[in-house]
Amino acid sequence: MGIRHDRDRAERHATSAHNPASSQVTLHWRTDHLLGAPFQEAPLGPATLVRYPHPPDLPAPRAAVALHVHGYNDYFFQDHLARTFAAAGYAFYAVDLRAAGRSLRPGQIPHFVTDLREQATDIATAARAVRGLEPGLPLLVHAHSTGGLTASLWAHAHRNAAGADAGPDLLVLDSPFLDLHAPTWQRTVGTQFLDRVGRLASTRIISDNPSRYAEHLLAANGGRWEFDTTLKRPEGLPGRVGWFVAVRRGQARVARGLQIACPVLLARSDSSGPDSPDNPLLDAQDTVLDVEQMAALVPCLGEDVTELVVPGGVHDLTLSARGPREAYLDGMLHWAQGRLPDGAAPTHRPT
């Protein structure tokens, strides 16, 4: 017996009550306080929109507008991703979802929601905003991990919408969190139990494991990347009952089959392994999710789904070692070029 879920009611809810207002949002830009110039940020309701103003030495964006959506225990800090898209002819934006990254407010529990449609609203509002800022350009949504799950549900719910409220023109999923990487009992009986008691103990912590993956990425620990450790915690971020139930309900919806209308690229590493400092492939595997689960769910996303397998990639493929990272970026841009009218050449600056 799975999680009870009224599909029709939920999808009507996702496309009506949680839609942004029909009027264009007025944005008040300022220098991004995390990345600095030239990046800019602007409040967007409970979320925050970040943009990379197109460099004056490059031609005006001619391919599309890219909107990046982060995952759990994450926020936008990948400036090299912005420069990669810009060099390929894209206007680049990112959204820090409610209670995450730049959008975390005093008193909020980081990343805590009890319904993924709350975050889907942030994606919808960001999509509307960037379409208003970049009229006429197709929209490519690049979404990682839990952001990939939420973006998939949003794209499905908006498959019949038009104009500014439409789903993406292209959807790129970077290691999406489509299923739970856990023992069978947690994926079945444990999920059913938490779904029934979730309202009574929604903020109770049920997992609090260190993230060796995030710890290993940090430059101070010998990794390649600099990031704010209060917004992406190397020690990991506790998982709470309400968030877990929301994720499992979203994953159950994926398992029943989505009908995402646009072309989808699901990108993943070629293997998974333990998130342990003793794992010699800690820097060459997805140590957060099960890549075989992702592969199995490809047919559940829509009719036009392409799989990109990146040997040696880590959970966030954009943060992999140089070789796998370049392979991912090249492969992703090449795929997008073939799906966009008058697409830009799949090139990017070395990172």
Short mmCIF file of C-alpha atoms in Angstrom, two decimals:
data_model
loop_
_atom_site.label_atom_id
_atom_site.label_comp_id
_atom_site.label_asym_id
_atom_site.label_seq_id
_atom_site.Cartn_x
_atom_site.Cartn_y
_atom_site.Cartn_z
CA MET A 1 0.00 0.00 0.00
CA GLY A 2 1.59 3.29 -1.11
CA ILE A 3 1.16 6.85 0.02
CA ARG A 4 -2.39 8.03 -0.49
CA HIS A 5 -2.46 10.90 -2.91
CA ASP A 6 -5.32 12.47 -4.84
CA ARG A 7 -3.62 12.99 -8.19
CA ASP A 8 -6.26 15.18 -9.81
CA ARG A 9 -6.71 17.39 -6.76
CA ALA A 10 -2.98 17.79 -6.26
CA GLU A 11 -2.32 18.73 -9.87
CA ARG A 12 -5.18 21.22 -9.95
CA HIS A 13 -3.72 22.70 -6.76
CA ALA A 14 -0.27 22.91 -8.32
CA THR A 15 -1.53 24.75 -11.40
CA SER A 16 -3.95 27.13 -9.74
CA ALA A 17 -3.64 28.00 -6.06
CA HIS A 18 0.15 27.88 -6.14
CA ASN A 19 0.60 29.88 -9.34
CA PRO A 20 2.27 33.29 -9.07
CA ALA A 21 0.14 36.34 -9.68
CA SER A 22 -0.49 37.13 -13.31
CA SER A 23 1.19 40.55 -13.12
CA GLN A 24 4.92 40.90 -13.78
CA VAL A 25 7.01 41.08 -10.62
CA THR A 26 9.05 44.26 -10.09
CA LEU A 27 12.61 43.31 -9.20
CA HIS A 28 15.00 45.45 -7.16
CA TRP A 29 18.53 44.39 -8.08
CA ARG A 30 21.62 44.87 -5.94
CA THR A 31 25.13 43.46 -5.98
CA ASP A 32 25.02 39.85 -4.85
CA HIS A 33 26.29 39.78 -1.27
CA LEU A 34 27.75 36.28 -1.65
CA LEU A 35 29.45 36.21 -5.05
CA GLY A 36 29.96 39.93 -5.47
CA ALA A 37 30.02 41.83 -8.76
CA PRO A 38 29.07 41.27 -11.48
CA PHE A 39 26.48 38.94 -9.96
CA GLN A 40 23.28 40.56 -8.75
CA GLU A 41 20.44 39.43 -6.50
CA ALA A 42 16.83 40.49 -6.05
CA PRO A 43 14.14 39.38 -3.58
CA LEU A 44 11.41 37.33 -5.25
CA GLY A 45 8.72 36.76 -2.64
CA PRO A 46 10.09 34.18 -0.20
CA ALA A 47 12.81 33.26 -2.71
CA THR A 48 15.77 35.13 -4.21
CA LEU A 49 16.67 35.52 -7.87
CA VAL A 50 20.34 35.77 -8.88
CA ARG A 51 21.56 36.87 -12.29
CA TYR A 52 24.84 37.05 -14.15
CA PRO A 53 24.70 40.17 -16.33
CA HIS A 54 25.85 39.21 -19.78
CA PRO A 55 29.53 40.10 -20.26
CA PRO A 56 29.98 43.05 -22.65
CA ASP A 57 32.70 41.20 -24.56
CA LEU A 58 30.26 38.47 -25.60
CA PRO A 59 27.43 38.71 -28.15
CA ALA A 60 23.96 39.29 -26.73
CA PRO A 61 22.21 36.09 -25.58
CA ARG A 62 20.88 34.35 -28.65
CA ALA A 63 20.18 30.78 -27.56
CA ALA A 64 18.00 30.72 -24.47
CA VAL A 65 17.72 31.76 -20.84
CA ALA A 66 19.01 29.26 -18.28
CA LEU A 67 17.48 29.08 -14.80
CA HIS A 68 19.40 27.04 -12.22
CA VAL A 69 17.61 25.37 -9.28
CA HIS A 70 19.72 24.04 -6.40
CA GLY A 71 19.22 20.96 -4.24
CA TYR A 72 18.99 20.22 -0.49
CA ASN A 73 21.72 21.63 1.76
CA ASP A 74 22.67 23.81 -1.18
CA TYR A 75 22.36 27.23 -2.80
CA PHE A 76 23.70 28.88 -5.94
CA PHE A 77 27.46 29.48 -5.75
CA GLN A 78 28.66 27.83 -8.97
CA ASP A 79 29.87 30.96 -10.75
CA HIS A 80 31.62 28.78 -13.34
CA LEU A 81 28.22 27.41 -14.38
CA ALA A 82 26.97 30.94 -15.06
CA ARG A 83 30.04 31.72 -17.16
CA THR A 84 29.68 28.45 -19.06
CA PHE A 85 26.11 29.25 -20.06
CA ALA A 86 26.97 32.86 -20.88
CA ALA A 87 29.83 31.79 -23.15
CA ALA A 88 27.40 29.50 -24.99
CA GLY A 89 24.96 32.32 -25.66
CA TYR A 90 22.56 31.98 -22.74
CA ALA A 91 21.24 34.56 -20.32
CA PHE A 92 21.85 33.06 -16.88
CA TYR A 93 19.77 33.19 -13.71
CA ALA A 94 19.51 31.09 -10.55
CA VAL A 95 16.90 30.90 -7.82
CA ASP A 96 17.58 30.27 -4.15
CA LEU A 97 14.34 28.69 -3.00
CA ARG A 98 12.50 29.67 0.17
CA ALA A 99 14.33 28.96 3.44
CA ALA A 100 17.53 28.18 1.50
CA GLY A 101 20.71 30.08 0.74
CA ARG A 102 20.12 33.79 0.24
CA SER A 103 16.44 33.26 1.07
CA LEU A 104 16.97 31.85 4.57
CA ARG A 105 15.27 34.12 7.10
CA PRO A 106 15.82 34.31 10.88
CA GLY A 107 13.81 31.66 12.67
CA GLN A 108 13.38 29.45 9.60
CA ILE A 109 14.50 25.84 9.51
CA PRO A 110 16.86 25.58 6.53
CA HIS A 111 15.25 23.94 3.48
CA PHE A 112 12.22 22.86 5.50
CA VAL A 113 8.92 22.57 3.62
CA THR A 114 6.03 20.17 4.13
CA ASP A 115 4.87 20.28 0.51
CA LEU A 116 7.14 20.48 -2.54
CA ARG A 117 4.52 22.65 -4.21
CA GLU A 118 5.76 25.47 -1.98
CA GLN A 119 9.14 25.33 -3.71
CA ALA A 120 7.47 24.71 -7.08
CA THR A 121 5.79 28.08 -6.59
CA ASP A 122 9.25 29.66 -6.28
CA ILE A 123 10.34 28.00 -9.53
CA ALA A 124 7.17 29.19 -11.28
CA THR A 125 7.66 32.74 -10.02
CA ALA A 126 11.32 32.73 -11.09
CA ALA A 127 10.40 31.35 -14.52
CA ARG A 128 7.81 34.09 -14.98
CA ALA A 129 10.31 36.74 -13.91
CA VAL A 130 13.11 35.66 -16.24
CA ARG A 131 10.73 35.30 -19.16
CA GLY A 132 9.72 38.90 -18.57
CA LEU A 133 13.37 39.97 -18.42
CA GLU A 134 14.43 37.99 -21.49
CA PRO A 135 11.39 38.09 -23.82
CA GLY A 136 11.47 35.78 -26.80
CA LEU A 137 14.16 33.43 -25.47
CA PRO A 138 13.30 29.78 -24.74
CA LEU A 139 13.65 28.73 -21.11
CA LEU A 140 16.06 25.98 -20.07
CA VAL A 141 15.71 24.93 -16.43
CA HIS A 142 18.83 23.30 -14.97
CA ALA A 143 17.88 21.57 -11.71
CA HIS A 144 19.97 19.54 -9.29
CA SER A 145 19.01 16.75 -6.85
CA THR A 146 15.89 17.69 -4.82
CA GLY A 147 15.57 20.70 -7.09
CA GLY A 148 15.40 18.23 -9.97
CA LEU A 149 12.51 16.40 -8.31
CA THR A 150 10.61 19.62 -7.66
CA ALA A 151 11.30 21.02 -11.13
CA SER A 152 10.05 17.78 -12.70
CA LEU A 153 6.79 18.00 -10.77
CA TRP A 154 6.42 21.67 -11.71
CA ALA A 155 7.11 20.97 -15.40
CA HIS A 156 4.49 18.21 -15.38
CA ALA A 157 1.89 20.36 -13.61
CA HIS A 158 2.44 23.21 -16.11
CA ARG A 159 2.57 21.04 -19.21
CA ASN A 160 -0.66 22.53 -20.59
CA ALA A 161 -0.04 26.12 -19.49
CA ALA A 162 0.89 28.84 -21.94
CA GLY A 163 2.86 32.06 -22.01
CA ALA A 164 4.68 33.14 -18.87
CA ASP A 165 3.00 30.37 -16.87
CA ALA A 166 4.19 27.58 -19.16
CA GLY A 167 6.62 24.91 -18.07
CA PRO A 168 10.20 24.95 -19.38
CA ASP A 169 11.15 24.61 -23.02
CA LEU A 170 13.98 22.31 -21.96
CA LEU A 171 14.58 20.58 -18.63
CA VAL A 172 18.04 19.43 -17.54
CA LEU A 173 18.16 17.24 -14.44
CA ASP A 174 21.55 16.99 -12.76
CA SER A 175 21.40 13.85 -10.57
CA PRO A 176 17.71 14.28 -9.65
CA PHE A 177 16.38 12.94 -6.34
CA LEU A 178 13.67 10.77 -7.89
CA ASP A 179 13.76 7.94 -5.36
CA LEU A 180 15.03 7.24 -1.86
CA HIS A 181 18.50 5.73 -1.61
CA ALA A 182 17.72 3.56 1.43
CA PRO A 183 16.90 0.01 2.51
CA THR A 184 13.61 -1.47 1.29
CA TRP A 185 11.90 -1.18 4.69
CA GLN A 186 12.54 2.57 4.77
CA ARG A 187 11.19 2.96 1.25
CA THR A 188 7.99 1.06 2.07
CA VAL A 189 6.82 0.51 5.66
CA GLY A 190 8.95 3.32 7.07
CA THR A 191 7.61 5.78 4.50
CA GLN A 192 4.00 4.76 5.16
CA PHE A 193 4.42 5.18 8.91
CA LEU A 194 5.98 8.65 8.62
CA ASP A 195 3.31 9.72 6.17
CA ARG A 196 0.65 8.94 8.78
CA VAL A 197 2.34 10.67 11.71
CA GLY A 198 4.00 13.49 9.77
CA ARG A 199 1.51 16.18 10.78
CA LEU A 200 2.03 15.39 14.45
CA ALA A 201 5.82 15.59 14.37
CA SER A 202 6.72 17.39 11.17
CA THR A 203 9.87 19.06 12.52
CA ARG A 204 11.26 16.00 14.28
CA ILE A 205 14.74 15.09 13.02
CA ILE A 206 14.93 11.59 11.55
CA SER A 207 18.37 11.72 9.92
CA ASP A 208 21.46 13.63 10.95
CA ASN A 209 24.39 12.07 9.14
CA PRO A 210 27.53 13.98 8.14
CA SER A 211 27.95 14.76 4.45
CA ARG A 212 31.37 13.45 3.50
CA TYR A 213 30.50 14.51 -0.04
CA ALA A 214 30.05 18.18 0.89
CA GLU A 215 33.01 18.04 3.27
CA HIS A 216 35.24 16.68 0.52
CA LEU A 217 34.19 19.39 -1.96
CA LEU A 218 35.26 22.27 0.27
CA ALA A 219 38.57 23.93 -0.64
CA ALA A 220 39.54 24.25 3.03
CA ASN A 221 39.42 20.45 3.23
CA GLY A 222 41.48 19.96 0.08
CA GLY A 223 38.57 20.13 -2.36
CA ARG A 224 38.04 22.38 -5.38
CA TRP A 225 35.25 24.72 -4.31
CA GLU A 226 34.67 27.70 -2.07
CA PHE A 227 31.19 28.05 -0.57
CA ASP A 228 29.45 29.46 2.49
CA THR A 229 29.49 26.64 5.05
CA THR A 230 26.46 28.08 6.84
CA LEU A 231 24.41 27.66 3.66
CA LYS A 232 25.94 24.41 2.39
CA ARG A 233 27.03 22.59 5.51
CA PRO A 234 29.94 20.15 5.28
CA GLU A 235 28.57 18.46 8.40
CA GLY A 236 25.29 17.86 6.58
CA LEU A 237 21.79 19.17 7.21
CA PRO A 238 19.33 17.18 9.35
CA GLY A 239 16.35 15.68 7.56
CA ARG A 240 12.98 16.21 9.24
CA VAL A 241 9.76 14.22 9.10
CA GLY A 242 7.72 16.85 7.26
CA TRP A 243 10.36 17.36 4.57
CA PHE A 244 10.83 13.61 4.17
CA VAL A 245 7.09 13.05 3.72
CA ALA A 246 6.92 15.86 1.15
CA VAL A 247 9.79 14.32 -0.82
CA ARG A 248 8.35 10.82 -0.70
CA ARG A 249 4.98 12.05 -1.90
CA GLY A 250 6.71 13.78 -4.78
CA GLN A 251 8.70 10.65 -5.59
CA ALA A 252 5.53 8.56 -5.50
CA ARG A 253 4.05 10.92 -8.08
CA VAL A 254 7.08 10.41 -10.32
CA ALA A 255 6.80 6.64 -9.95
CA ARG A 256 3.20 6.78 -11.20
CA GLY A 257 4.45 8.51 -14.33
CA LEU A 258 4.74 12.15 -15.35
CA GLN A 259 3.95 13.69 -18.72
CA ILE A 260 6.56 16.42 -18.99
CA ALA A 261 5.87 18.04 -22.34
CA CYS A 262 9.34 19.40 -23.13
CA PRO A 263 12.53 17.48 -23.94
CA VAL A 264 14.27 16.29 -20.77
CA LEU A 265 17.94 15.46 -20.18
CA LEU A 266 18.63 13.27 -17.15
CA ALA A 267 22.34 13.42 -16.36
CA ARG A 268 24.03 11.22 -13.77
CA SER A 269 27.30 9.64 -12.77
CA ASP A 270 28.13 6.17 -14.03
CA SER A 271 28.22 4.70 -10.52
CA SER A 272 27.24 5.17 -6.90
CA GLY A 273 29.24 4.41 -3.80
CA PRO A 274 29.32 4.88 -0.03
CA ASP A 275 29.53 8.41 1.36
CA SER A 276 32.55 7.53 3.42
CA PRO A 277 36.06 8.96 3.73
CA ASP A 278 37.29 5.39 3.22
CA ASN A 279 35.74 5.25 -0.26
CA PRO A 280 38.65 5.64 -2.72
CA LEU A 281 36.12 6.85 -5.33
CA LEU A 282 34.59 9.54 -3.14
CA ASP A 283 35.58 12.07 -5.80
CA ALA A 284 34.44 9.94 -8.74
CA GLN A 285 31.00 8.58 -7.79
CA ASP A 286 27.57 9.76 -6.73
CA THR A 287 27.82 9.08 -3.00
CA VAL A 288 24.44 10.67 -2.21
CA LEU A 289 21.93 8.95 -4.51
CA ASP A 290 21.59 5.67 -6.41
CA VAL A 291 22.24 6.21 -10.11
CA GLU A 292 20.49 2.94 -10.99
CA GLN A 293 17.29 4.28 -9.45
CA MET A 294 17.58 7.37 -11.64
CA ALA A 295 18.09 5.23 -14.74
CA ALA A 296 15.07 3.08 -13.89
CA LEU A 297 12.82 6.14 -13.62
CA VAL A 298 13.76 7.68 -16.97
CA PRO A 299 10.58 6.28 -18.63
CA CYS A 300 8.46 7.86 -15.87
CA LEU A 301 9.34 11.44 -16.78
CA GLY A 302 7.84 11.85 -20.24
CA GLU A 303 8.03 10.77 -23.85
CA ASP A 304 11.19 12.68 -24.80
CA VAL A 305 13.90 11.90 -22.25
CA THR A 306 17.61 11.53 -22.99
CA GLU A 307 20.07 10.06 -20.51
CA LEU A 308 23.60 11.43 -20.18
CA VAL A 309 25.98 9.22 -18.20
CA VAL A 310 29.14 10.94 -16.95
CA PRO A 311 31.98 8.58 -15.96
CA GLY A 312 33.66 9.77 -12.79
CA GLY A 313 31.03 12.37 -11.97
CA VAL A 314 30.06 13.26 -8.41
CA HIS A 315 26.54 13.95 -7.15
CA ASP A 316 26.48 17.53 -8.47
CA LEU A 317 28.02 16.97 -11.87
CA THR A 318 28.95 20.64 -12.13
CA LEU A 319 31.26 20.17 -9.11
CA SER A 320 33.06 17.10 -10.44
CA ALA A 321 36.78 16.93 -11.23
CA ARG A 322 37.73 18.83 -14.36
CA GLY A 323 37.43 15.93 -16.83
CA PRO A 324 33.94 14.74 -15.82
CA ARG A 325 32.79 18.31 -15.30
CA GLU A 326 33.84 19.30 -18.82
CA ALA A 327 32.22 16.15 -20.21
CA TYR A 328 28.96 17.02 -18.48
CA LEU A 329 28.92 20.66 -19.58
CA ASP A 330 29.84 19.80 -23.16
CA GLY A 331 27.29 16.99 -23.32
CA MET A 332 24.54 19.10 -21.80
CA LEU A 333 25.15 22.07 -24.13
CA HIS A 334 25.39 19.79 -27.17
CA TRP A 335 22.04 18.21 -26.27
CA ALA A 336 20.45 21.62 -25.76
CA GLN A 337 21.84 22.89 -29.07
CA GLY A 338 20.05 20.09 -30.87
CA ARG A 339 16.74 20.90 -29.18
CA LEU A 340 16.69 24.68 -29.39
CA PRO A 341 15.93 26.65 -32.55
CA ASP A 342 19.10 28.44 -33.68
CA GLY A 343 20.94 26.98 -30.69
CA ALA A 344 24.33 28.33 -29.66
CA ALA A 345 27.46 26.32 -30.20
CA PRO A 346 28.11 23.98 -27.26
CA THR A 347 31.29 25.71 -26.12
CA HIS A 348 32.32 27.17 -22.82
CA ARG A 349 35.31 28.73 -21.17
CA PRO A 350 37.68 26.45 -19.25
CA THR A 351 36.91 26.35 -15.53
#
